[in-house]
mmCIF file of C-alpha atoms in Angstrom:
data_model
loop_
_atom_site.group_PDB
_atom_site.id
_atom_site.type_symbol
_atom_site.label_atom_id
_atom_site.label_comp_id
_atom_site.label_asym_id
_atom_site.label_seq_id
_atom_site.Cartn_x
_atom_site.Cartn_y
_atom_site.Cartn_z
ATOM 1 C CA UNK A 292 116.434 109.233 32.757
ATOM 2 C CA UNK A 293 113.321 111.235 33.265
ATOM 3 C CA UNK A 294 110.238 111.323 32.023
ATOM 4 C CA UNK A 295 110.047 115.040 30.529
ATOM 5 C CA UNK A 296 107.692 117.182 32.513
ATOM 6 C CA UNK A 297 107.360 119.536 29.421
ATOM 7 C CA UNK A 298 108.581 122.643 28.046
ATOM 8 C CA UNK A 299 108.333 126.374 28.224
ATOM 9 C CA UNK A 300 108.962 129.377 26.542
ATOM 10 C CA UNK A 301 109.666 131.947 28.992
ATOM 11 C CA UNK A 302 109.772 135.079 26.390
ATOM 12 C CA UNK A 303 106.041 134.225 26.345
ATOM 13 C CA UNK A 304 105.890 135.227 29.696
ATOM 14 C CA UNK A 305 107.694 138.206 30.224
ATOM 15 C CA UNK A 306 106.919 139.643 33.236
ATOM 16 C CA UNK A 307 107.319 136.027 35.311
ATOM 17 C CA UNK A 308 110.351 135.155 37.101
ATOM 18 C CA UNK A 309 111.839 131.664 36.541
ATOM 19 C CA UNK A 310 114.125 130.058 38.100
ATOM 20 C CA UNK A 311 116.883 128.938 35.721
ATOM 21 C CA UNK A 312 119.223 126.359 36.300
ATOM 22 C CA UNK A 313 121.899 126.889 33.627
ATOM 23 C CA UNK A 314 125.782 125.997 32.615
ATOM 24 C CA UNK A 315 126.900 129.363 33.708
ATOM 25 C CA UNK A 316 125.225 129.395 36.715
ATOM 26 C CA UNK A 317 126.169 125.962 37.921
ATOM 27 C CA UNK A 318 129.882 126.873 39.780
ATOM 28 C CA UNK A 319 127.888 128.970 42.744
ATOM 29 C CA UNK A 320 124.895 126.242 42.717
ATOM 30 C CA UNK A 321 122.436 129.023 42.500
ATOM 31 C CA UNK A 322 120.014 129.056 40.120
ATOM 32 C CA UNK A 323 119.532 132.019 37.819
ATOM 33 C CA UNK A 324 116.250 134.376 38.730
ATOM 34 C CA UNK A 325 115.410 135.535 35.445
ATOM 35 C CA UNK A 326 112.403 137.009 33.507
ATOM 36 C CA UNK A 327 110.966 135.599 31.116
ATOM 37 C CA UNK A 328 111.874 138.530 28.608
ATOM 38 C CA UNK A 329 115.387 137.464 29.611
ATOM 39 C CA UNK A 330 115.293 134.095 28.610
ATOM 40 C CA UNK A 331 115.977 133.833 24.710
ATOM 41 C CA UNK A 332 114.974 130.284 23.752
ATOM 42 C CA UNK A 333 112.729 127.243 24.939
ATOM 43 C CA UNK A 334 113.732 125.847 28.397
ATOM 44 C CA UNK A 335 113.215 122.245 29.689
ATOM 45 C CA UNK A 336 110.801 122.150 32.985
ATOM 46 C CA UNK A 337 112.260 120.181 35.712
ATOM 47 C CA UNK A 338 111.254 119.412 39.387
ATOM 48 C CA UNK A 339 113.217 119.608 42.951
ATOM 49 C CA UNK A 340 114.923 116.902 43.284
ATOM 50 C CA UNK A 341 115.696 115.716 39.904
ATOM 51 C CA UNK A 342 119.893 115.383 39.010
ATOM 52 C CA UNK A 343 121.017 116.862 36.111
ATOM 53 C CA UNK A 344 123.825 115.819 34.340
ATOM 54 C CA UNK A 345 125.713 118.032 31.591
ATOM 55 C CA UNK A 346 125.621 117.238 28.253
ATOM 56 C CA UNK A 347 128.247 119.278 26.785
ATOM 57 C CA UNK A 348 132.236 119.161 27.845
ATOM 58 C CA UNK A 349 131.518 115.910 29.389
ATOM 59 C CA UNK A 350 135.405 115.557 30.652
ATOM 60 C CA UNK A 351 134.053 118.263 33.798
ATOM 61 C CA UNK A 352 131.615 116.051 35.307
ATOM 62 C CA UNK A 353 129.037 118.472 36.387
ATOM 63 C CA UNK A 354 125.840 117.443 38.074
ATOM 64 C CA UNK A 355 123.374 119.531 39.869
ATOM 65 C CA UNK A 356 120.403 118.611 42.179
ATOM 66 C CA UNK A 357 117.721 120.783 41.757
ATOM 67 C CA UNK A 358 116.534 122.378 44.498
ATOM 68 C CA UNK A 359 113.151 123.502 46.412
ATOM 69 C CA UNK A 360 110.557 125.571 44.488
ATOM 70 C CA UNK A 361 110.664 128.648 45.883
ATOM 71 C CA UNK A 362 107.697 130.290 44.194
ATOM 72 C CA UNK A 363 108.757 130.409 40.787
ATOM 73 C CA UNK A 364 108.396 127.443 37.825
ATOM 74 C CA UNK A 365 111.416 125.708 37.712
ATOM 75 C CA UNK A 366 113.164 125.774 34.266
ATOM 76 C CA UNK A 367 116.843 124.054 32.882
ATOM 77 C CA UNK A 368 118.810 124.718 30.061
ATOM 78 C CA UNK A 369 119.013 122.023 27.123
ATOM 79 C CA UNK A 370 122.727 121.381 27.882
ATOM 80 C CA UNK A 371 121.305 119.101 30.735
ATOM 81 C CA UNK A 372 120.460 115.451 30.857
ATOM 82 C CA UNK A 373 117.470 115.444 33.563
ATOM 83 C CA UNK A 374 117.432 112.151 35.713
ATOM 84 C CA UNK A 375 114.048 111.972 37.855
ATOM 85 C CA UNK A 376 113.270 108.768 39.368
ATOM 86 C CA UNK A 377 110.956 107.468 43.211
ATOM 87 C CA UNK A 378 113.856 104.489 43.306
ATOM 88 C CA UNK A 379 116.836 106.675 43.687
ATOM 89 C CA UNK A 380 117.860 108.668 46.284
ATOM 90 C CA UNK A 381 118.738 112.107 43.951
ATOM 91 C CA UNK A 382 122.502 112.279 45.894
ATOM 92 C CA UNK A 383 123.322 108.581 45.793
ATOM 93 C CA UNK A 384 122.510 109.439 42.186
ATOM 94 C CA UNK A 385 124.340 112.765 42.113
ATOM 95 C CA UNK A 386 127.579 110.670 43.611
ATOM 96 C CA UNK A 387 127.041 107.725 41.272
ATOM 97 C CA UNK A 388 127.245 109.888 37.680
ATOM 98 C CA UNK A 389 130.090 111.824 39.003
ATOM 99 C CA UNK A 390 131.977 108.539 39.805
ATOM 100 C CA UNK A 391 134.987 106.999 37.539
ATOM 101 C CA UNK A 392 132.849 103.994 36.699
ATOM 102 C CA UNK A 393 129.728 105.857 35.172
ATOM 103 C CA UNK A 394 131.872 108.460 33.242
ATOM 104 C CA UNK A 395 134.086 106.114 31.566
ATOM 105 C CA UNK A 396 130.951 104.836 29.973
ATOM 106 C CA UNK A 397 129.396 108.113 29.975
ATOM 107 C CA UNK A 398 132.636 109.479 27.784
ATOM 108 C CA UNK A 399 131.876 106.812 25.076
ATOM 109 C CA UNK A 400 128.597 108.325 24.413
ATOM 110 C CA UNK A 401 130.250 111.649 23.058
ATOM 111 C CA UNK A 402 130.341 113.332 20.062
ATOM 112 C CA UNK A 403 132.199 116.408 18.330
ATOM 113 C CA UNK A 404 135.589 117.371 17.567
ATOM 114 C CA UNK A 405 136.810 118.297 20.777
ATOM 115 C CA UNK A 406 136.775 121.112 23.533
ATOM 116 C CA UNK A 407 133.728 122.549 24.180
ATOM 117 C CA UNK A 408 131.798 120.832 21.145
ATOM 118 C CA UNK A 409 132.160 117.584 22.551
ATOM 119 C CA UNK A 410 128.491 116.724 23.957
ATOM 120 C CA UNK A 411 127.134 113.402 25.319
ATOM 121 C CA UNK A 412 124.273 111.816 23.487
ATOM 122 C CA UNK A 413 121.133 111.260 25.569
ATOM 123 C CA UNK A 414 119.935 108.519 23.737
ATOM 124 C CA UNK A 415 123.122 106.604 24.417
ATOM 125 C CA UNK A 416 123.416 107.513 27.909
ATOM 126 C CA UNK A 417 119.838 106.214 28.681
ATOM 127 C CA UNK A 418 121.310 102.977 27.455
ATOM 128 C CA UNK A 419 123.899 102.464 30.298
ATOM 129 C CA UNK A 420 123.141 100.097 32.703
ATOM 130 C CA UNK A 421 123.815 101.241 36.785
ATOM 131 C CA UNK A 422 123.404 99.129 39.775
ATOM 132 C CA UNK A 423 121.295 100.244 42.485
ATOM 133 C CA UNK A 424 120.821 99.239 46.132
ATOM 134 C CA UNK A 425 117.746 99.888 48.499
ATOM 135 C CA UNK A 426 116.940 103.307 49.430
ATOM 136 C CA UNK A 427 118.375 102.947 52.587
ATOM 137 C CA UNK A 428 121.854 101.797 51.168
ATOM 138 C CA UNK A 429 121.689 104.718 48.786
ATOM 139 C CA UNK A 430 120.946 107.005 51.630
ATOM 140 C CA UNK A 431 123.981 105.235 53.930
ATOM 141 C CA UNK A 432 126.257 105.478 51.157
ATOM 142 C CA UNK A 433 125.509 109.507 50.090
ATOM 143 C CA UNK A 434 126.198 110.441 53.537
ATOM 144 C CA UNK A 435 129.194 108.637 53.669
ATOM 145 C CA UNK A 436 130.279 110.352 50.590
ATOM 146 C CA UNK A 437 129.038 113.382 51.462
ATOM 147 C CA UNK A 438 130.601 114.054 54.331
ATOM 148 C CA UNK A 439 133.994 113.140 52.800
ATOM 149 C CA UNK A 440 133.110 115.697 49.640
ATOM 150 C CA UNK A 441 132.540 118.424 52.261
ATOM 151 C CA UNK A 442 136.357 117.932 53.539
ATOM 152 C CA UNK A 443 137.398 117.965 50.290
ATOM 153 C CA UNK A 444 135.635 121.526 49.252
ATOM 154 C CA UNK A 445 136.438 123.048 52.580
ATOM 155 C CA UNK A 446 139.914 122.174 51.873
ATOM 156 C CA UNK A 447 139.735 124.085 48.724
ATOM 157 C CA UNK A 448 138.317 126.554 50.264
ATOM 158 C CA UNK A 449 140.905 127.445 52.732
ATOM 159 C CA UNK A 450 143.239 127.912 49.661
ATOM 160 C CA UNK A 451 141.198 130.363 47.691
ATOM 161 C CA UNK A 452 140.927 132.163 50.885
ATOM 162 C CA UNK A 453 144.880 131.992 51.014
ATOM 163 C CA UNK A 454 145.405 132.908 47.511
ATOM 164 C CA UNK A 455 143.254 135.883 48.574
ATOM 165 C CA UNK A 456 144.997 136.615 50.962
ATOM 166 C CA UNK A 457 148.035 136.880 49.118
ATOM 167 C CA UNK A 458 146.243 138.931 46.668
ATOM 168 C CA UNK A 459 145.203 141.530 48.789
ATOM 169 C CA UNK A 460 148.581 141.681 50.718
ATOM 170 C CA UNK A 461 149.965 142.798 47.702
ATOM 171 C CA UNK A 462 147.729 145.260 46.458
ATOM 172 C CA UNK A 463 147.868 146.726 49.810
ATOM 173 C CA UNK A 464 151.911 146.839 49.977
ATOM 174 C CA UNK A 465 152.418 147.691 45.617
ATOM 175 C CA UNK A 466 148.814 148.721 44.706
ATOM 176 C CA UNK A 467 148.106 152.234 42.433
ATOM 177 C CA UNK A 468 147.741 154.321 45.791
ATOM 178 C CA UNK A 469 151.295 153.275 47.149
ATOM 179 C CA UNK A 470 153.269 153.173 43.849
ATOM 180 C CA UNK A 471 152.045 157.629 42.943
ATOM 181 C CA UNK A 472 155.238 158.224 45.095
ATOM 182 C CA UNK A 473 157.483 156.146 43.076
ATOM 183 C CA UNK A 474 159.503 156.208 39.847
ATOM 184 C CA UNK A 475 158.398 153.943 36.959
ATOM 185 C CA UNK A 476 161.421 152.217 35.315
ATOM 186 C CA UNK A 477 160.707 149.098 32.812
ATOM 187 C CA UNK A 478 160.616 145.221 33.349
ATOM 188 C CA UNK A 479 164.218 145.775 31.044
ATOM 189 C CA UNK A 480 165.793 148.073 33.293
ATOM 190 C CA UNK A 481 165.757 145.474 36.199
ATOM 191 C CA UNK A 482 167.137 142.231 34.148
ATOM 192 C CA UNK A 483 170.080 140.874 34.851
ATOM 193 C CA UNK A 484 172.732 143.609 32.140
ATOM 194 C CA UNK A 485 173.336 140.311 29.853
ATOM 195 C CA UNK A 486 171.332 138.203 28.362
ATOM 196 C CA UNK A 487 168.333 138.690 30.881
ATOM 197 C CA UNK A 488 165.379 138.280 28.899
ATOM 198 C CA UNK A 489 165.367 135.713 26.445
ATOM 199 C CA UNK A 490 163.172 133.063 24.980
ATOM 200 C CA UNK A 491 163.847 129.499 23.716
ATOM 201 C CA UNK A 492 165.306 127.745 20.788
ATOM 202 C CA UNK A 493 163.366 128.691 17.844
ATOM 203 C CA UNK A 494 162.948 126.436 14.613
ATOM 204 C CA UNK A 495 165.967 124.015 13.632
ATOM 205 C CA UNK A 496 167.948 124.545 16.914
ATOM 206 C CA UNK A 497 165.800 122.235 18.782
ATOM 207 C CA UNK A 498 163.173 120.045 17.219
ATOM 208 C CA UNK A 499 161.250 117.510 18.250
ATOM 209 C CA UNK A 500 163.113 114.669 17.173
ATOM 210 C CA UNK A 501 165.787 115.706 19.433
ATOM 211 C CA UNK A 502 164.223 115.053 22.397
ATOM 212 C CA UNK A 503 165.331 112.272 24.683
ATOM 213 C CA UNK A 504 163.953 110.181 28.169
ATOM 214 C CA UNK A 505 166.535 111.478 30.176
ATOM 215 C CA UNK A 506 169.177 114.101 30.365
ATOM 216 C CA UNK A 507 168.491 118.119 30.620
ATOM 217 C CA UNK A 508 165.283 119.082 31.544
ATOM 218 C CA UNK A 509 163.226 120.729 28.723
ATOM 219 C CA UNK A 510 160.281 123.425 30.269
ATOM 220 C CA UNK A 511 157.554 124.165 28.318
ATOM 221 C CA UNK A 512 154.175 126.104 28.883
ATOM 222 C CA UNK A 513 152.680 123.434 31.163
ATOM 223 C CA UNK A 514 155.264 124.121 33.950
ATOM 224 C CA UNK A 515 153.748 127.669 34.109
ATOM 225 C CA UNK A 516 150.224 127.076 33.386
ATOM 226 C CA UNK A 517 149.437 127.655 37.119
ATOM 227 C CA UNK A 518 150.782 130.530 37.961
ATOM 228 C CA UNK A 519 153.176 128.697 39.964
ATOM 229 C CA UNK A 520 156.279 126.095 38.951
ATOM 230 C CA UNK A 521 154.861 122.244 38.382
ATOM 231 C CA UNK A 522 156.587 119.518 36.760
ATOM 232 C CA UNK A 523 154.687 118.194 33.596
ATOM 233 C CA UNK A 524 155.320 116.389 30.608
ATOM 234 C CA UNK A 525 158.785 114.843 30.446
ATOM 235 C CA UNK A 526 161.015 116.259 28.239
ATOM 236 C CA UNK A 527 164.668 116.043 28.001
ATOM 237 C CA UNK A 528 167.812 116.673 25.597
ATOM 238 C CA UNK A 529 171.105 115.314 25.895
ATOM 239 C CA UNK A 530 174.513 116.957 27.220
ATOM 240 C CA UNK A 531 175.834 117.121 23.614
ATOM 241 C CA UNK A 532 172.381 119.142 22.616
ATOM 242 C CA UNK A 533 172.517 121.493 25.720
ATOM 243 C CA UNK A 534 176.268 122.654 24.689
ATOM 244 C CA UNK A 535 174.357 124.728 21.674
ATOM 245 C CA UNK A 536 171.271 125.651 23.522
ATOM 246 C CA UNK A 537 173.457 126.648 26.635
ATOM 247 C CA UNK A 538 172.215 130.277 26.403
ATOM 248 C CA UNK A 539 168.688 129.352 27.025
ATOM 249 C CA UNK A 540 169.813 127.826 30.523
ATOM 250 C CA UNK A 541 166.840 129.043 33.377
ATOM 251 C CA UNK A 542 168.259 129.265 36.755
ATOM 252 C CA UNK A 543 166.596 128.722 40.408
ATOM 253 C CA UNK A 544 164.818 132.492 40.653
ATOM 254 C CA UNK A 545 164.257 133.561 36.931
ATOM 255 C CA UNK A 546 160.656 133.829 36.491
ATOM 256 C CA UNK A 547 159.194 132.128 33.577
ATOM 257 C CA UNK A 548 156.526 133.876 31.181
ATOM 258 C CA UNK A 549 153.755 132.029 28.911
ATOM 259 C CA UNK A 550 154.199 134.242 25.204
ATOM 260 C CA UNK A 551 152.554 131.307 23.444
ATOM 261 C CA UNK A 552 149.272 129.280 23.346
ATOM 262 C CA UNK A 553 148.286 130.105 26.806
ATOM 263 C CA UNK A 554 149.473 133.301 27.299
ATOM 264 C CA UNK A 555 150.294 135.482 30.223
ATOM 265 C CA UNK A 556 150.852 133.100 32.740
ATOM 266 C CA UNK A 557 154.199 133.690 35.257
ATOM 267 C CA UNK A 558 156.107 131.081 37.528
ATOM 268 C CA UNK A 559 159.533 131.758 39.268
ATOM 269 C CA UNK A 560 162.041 128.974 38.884
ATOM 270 C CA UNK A 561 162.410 126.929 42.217
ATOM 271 C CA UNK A 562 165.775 126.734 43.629
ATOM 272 C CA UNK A 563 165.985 122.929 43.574
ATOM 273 C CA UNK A 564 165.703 122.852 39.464
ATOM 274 C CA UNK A 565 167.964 120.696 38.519
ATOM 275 C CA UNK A 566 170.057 121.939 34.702
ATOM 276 C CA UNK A 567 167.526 123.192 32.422
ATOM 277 C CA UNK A 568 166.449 125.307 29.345
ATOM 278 C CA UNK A 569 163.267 126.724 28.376
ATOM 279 C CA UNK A 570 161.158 125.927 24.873
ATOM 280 C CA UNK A 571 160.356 129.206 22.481
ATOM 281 C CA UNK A 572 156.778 128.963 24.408
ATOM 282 C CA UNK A 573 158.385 130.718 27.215
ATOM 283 C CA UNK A 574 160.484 134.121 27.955
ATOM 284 C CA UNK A 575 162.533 133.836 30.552
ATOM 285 C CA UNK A 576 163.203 136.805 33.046
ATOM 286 C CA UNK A 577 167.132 136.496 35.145
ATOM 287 C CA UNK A 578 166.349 139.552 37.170
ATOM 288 C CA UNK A 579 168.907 142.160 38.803
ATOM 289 C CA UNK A 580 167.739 141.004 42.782
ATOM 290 C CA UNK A 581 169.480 143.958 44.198
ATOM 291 C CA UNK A 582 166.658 146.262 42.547
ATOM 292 C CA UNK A 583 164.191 143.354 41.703
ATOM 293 C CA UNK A 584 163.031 140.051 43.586
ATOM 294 C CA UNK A 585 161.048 137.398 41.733
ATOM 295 C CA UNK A 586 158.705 137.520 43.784
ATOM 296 C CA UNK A 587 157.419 140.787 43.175
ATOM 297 C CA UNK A 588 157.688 140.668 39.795
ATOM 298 C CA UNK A 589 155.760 137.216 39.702
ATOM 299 C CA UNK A 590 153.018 138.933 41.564
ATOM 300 C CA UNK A 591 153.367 142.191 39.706
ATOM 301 C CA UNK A 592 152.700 140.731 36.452
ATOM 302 C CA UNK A 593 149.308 138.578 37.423
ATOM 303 C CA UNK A 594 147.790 141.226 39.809
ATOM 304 C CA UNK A 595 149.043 144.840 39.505
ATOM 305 C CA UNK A 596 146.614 147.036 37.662
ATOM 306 C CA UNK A 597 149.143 149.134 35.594
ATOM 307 C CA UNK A 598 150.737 145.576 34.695
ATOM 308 C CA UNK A 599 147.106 144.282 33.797
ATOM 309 C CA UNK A 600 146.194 147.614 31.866
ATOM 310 C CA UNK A 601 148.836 147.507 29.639
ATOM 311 C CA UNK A 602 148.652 143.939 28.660
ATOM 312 C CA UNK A 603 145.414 144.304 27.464
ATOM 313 C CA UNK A 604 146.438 147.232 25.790
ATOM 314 C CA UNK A 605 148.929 145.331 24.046
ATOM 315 C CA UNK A 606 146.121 142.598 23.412
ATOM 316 C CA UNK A 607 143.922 144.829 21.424
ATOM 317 C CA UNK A 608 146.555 145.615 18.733
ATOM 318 C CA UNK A 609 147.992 141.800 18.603
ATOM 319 C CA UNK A 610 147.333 139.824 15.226
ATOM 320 C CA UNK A 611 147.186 136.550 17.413
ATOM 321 C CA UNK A 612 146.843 135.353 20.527
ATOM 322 C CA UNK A 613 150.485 135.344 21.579
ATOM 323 C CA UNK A 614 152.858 138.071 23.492
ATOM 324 C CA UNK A 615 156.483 138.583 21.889
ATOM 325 C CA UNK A 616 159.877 139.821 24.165
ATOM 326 C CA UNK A 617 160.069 143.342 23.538
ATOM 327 C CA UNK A 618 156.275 143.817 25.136
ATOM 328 C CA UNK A 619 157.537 142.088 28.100
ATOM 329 C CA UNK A 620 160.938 144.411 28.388
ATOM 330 C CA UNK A 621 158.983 147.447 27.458
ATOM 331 C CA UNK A 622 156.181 146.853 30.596
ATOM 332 C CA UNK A 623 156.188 149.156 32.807
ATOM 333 C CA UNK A 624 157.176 148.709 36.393
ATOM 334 C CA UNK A 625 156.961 151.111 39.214
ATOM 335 C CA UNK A 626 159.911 151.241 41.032
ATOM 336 C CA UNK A 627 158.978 149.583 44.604
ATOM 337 C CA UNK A 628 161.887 149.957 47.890
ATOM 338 C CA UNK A 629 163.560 146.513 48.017
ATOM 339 C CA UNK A 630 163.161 146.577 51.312
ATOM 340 C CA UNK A 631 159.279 146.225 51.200
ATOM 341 C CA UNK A 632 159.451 143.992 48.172
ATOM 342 C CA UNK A 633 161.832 141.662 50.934
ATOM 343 C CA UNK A 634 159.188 142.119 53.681
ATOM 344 C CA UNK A 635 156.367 141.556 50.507
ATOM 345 C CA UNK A 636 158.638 138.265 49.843
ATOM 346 C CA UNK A 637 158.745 136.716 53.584
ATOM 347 C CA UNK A 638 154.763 136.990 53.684
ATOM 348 C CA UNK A 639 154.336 135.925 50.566
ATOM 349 C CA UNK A 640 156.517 132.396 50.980
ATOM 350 C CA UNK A 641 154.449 132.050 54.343
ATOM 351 C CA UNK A 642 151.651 131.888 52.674
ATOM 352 C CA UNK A 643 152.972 129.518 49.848
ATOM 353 C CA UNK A 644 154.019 127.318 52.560
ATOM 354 C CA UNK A 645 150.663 126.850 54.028
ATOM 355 C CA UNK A 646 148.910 126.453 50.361
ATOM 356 C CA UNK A 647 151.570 123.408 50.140
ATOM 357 C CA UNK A 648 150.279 121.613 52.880
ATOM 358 C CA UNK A 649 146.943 122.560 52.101
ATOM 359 C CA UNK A 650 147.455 121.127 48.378
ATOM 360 C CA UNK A 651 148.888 118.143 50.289
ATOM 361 C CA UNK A 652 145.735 117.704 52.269
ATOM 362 C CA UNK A 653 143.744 118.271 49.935
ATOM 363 C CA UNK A 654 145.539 115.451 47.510
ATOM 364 C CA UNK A 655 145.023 113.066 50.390
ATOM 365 C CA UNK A 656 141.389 113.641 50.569
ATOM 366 C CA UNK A 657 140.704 113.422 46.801
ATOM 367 C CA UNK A 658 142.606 110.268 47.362
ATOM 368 C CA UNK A 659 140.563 108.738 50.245
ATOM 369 C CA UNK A 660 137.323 109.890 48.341
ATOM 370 C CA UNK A 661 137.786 108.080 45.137
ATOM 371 C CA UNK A 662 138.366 105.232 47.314
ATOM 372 C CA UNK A 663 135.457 105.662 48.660
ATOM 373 C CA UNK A 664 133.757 106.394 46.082
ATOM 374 C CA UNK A 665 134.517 103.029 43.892
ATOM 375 C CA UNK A 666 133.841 100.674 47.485
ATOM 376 C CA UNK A 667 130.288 102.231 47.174
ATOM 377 C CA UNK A 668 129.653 101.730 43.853
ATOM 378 C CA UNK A 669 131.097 98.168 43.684
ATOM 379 C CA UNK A 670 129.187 97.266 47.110
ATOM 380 C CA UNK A 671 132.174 96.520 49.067
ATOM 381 C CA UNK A 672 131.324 99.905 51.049
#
């Protein structure tokens, strides 16, 4: 760990610029240019090249080189643990605190009762012993490992640029401006007539106990989570069970709604689902297709801004964090041709299909760099 260079504070300067290298700033790897009558509290002074390492929800890994000085005094927040040192190459060391063998001791250094109050403690991590080649191994091994990181962010690049792309096809084909000419019906009005909106079993019809290692599947919030369908955590009942619960059956197509924990997130119901019911954590949508298609809806619900207004309309009044059926059936929904919401659908699942093999990719890489990664650090690299 470093030496400390010192610290500041920048309110006493108020009319200097500083260069801050905080949390918030740390996803576009910019540092903050702030005054100092922006900066509310003491700062630690850093140099360019030192690695930082944060402090506080450890579980994230973030670690940050700093860069040049570019006229202005270089300043960090106190969530970072600064690392300064002539022996280490500062990205051998950024690779080397991000890697599985330094943050499964780094994780038994932390404190708090969970979330974002866990934080490491500095004076333990100081204490953790790291092996450390010549400066020209470092330097052979970070651009080994460098290289291979840059596939891996490019890679998830070229998906945020597709899920933009999806975005913006949307907005373009259903957006405010297109949907003035059309009539506004309700989320209700284009469900299947019986029985399509429903959530799960509530209380005593299905409890934990019940559940079994194989049988009917069982989906829950984290199959939604992602705005897309993913298999999670296991969870099955028997035959016998599903004869009762029968009613809460989700078919290939119905699209799936988080009204519980994490709420607001949609998924439509692959067609290879094998037999399965949904938990209470869920409200499941079987819609009319001749007036509706799932995907529309899906992307209705996370980007539309009439769909977006009114939930957090509906937000302001709730008592908790949570949305309840009748808000969903009561949403409004303008009333979109089917034929644009099929030509909406065929550009959509092209899309989808190149984010798969994208995901794939990228899976392979992430792979490939964590083997990497643990050949360097166990000098078999």
């Amino acid at each position: 760990m470093a030496s400390k260079l010192g610290s500041v504070d920048p309110s006493r300067f108020p009319d200097e610029s500083f260069d801050l290298y905080s949390i918030p700033a740390y996803d576009a790897q910019i540092p903050q240019v702030e005054l100092g009558s922006a900066i509310g509290s003491t700062k630690q002074i850093v140099a360019p090249n030192d690695v930082l390492l944060s402090k506080i929800v450890p579980h994230i890994r973030r670690t940050w080189i700093v860069g040049e000085n570019r006229g202005r005094r270089l300043i960090a927040s106190g969530e970072w643990i600064v690392f300064r040192s002539e022996s280490v190459a500062p990205q051998f060391l950024r690779h080397l605190l991000r890697g599985d063998a330094f943050h499964a001791q780094f994780m038994t250094t932390v404190s708090g009762v969970g979330g974002s109050l866990l934080r490491a403690r500095p004076a333990q991590v100081a204490q953790i012993q790291i092996k450390v080649p010549s400066l020209a191994e470092q330097r052979r091994i970070a651009a080994i490992l460098d290289k291979a990181d840059a596939l891996r962010v490019k890679r998830t690049q070229a998906i945020a640029l597709l899920d933009s792309l999806a975005r913006s096809i949307f907005l373009e084909m259903f957006g405010d401006h297109a949907a003035k000419s059309w009539t506004t019906t309700t989320i209700n009005a284009v469900a299947a007539s019986e029985g399509g909106i429903r959530t799960g079993p509530f209380g005593s019809q299905l409890l934990h106990s019940e559940f079994v290692d194989e049988g009917i599947a069982v989906l829950g919030i984290d199959n939604v989570v992602a705005n897309e369908f993913r298999w999670g955590a296991s969870r099955f009942i028997t035959s016998t069970k599903f004869e009762s619960l029968k009613r809460y059956k989700v078919s290939p197509g119905d699209v799936l709604i988080t009204i519980m924990g994490t709420c607001g997130r949609c998924a439509i119901v692959p067609s290879t689902i094998p037999l399965a019911i949904n938990t209470k954590h869920l409200c499941c949508i079987t819609l009319d297709q001749k007036r509706c298609l799932p995907e529309f809806l899906h992307s209705y619900f996370l980007l539309h801004p009439t769909a977006l207004r009114y939930l957090q309309q509906k937000a302001k009044g709730a008592i908790m964090d949570g949305l309840n059926m009748g808000t969903i059936k009561e949403m409004p929904l303008p009333m979109a041709p089917i034929e644009l919401q099929r030509a909406y659908a065929l550009r959509v699942g092209a899309i989808h299909r190149m984010r798969q093999q994208h995901e794939q990719s990228l899976q392979a890489l992430e792979f490939c760099f964590s083997s990497l990664q643990h050949r360097a650090f166990t000098g078999t690299l």
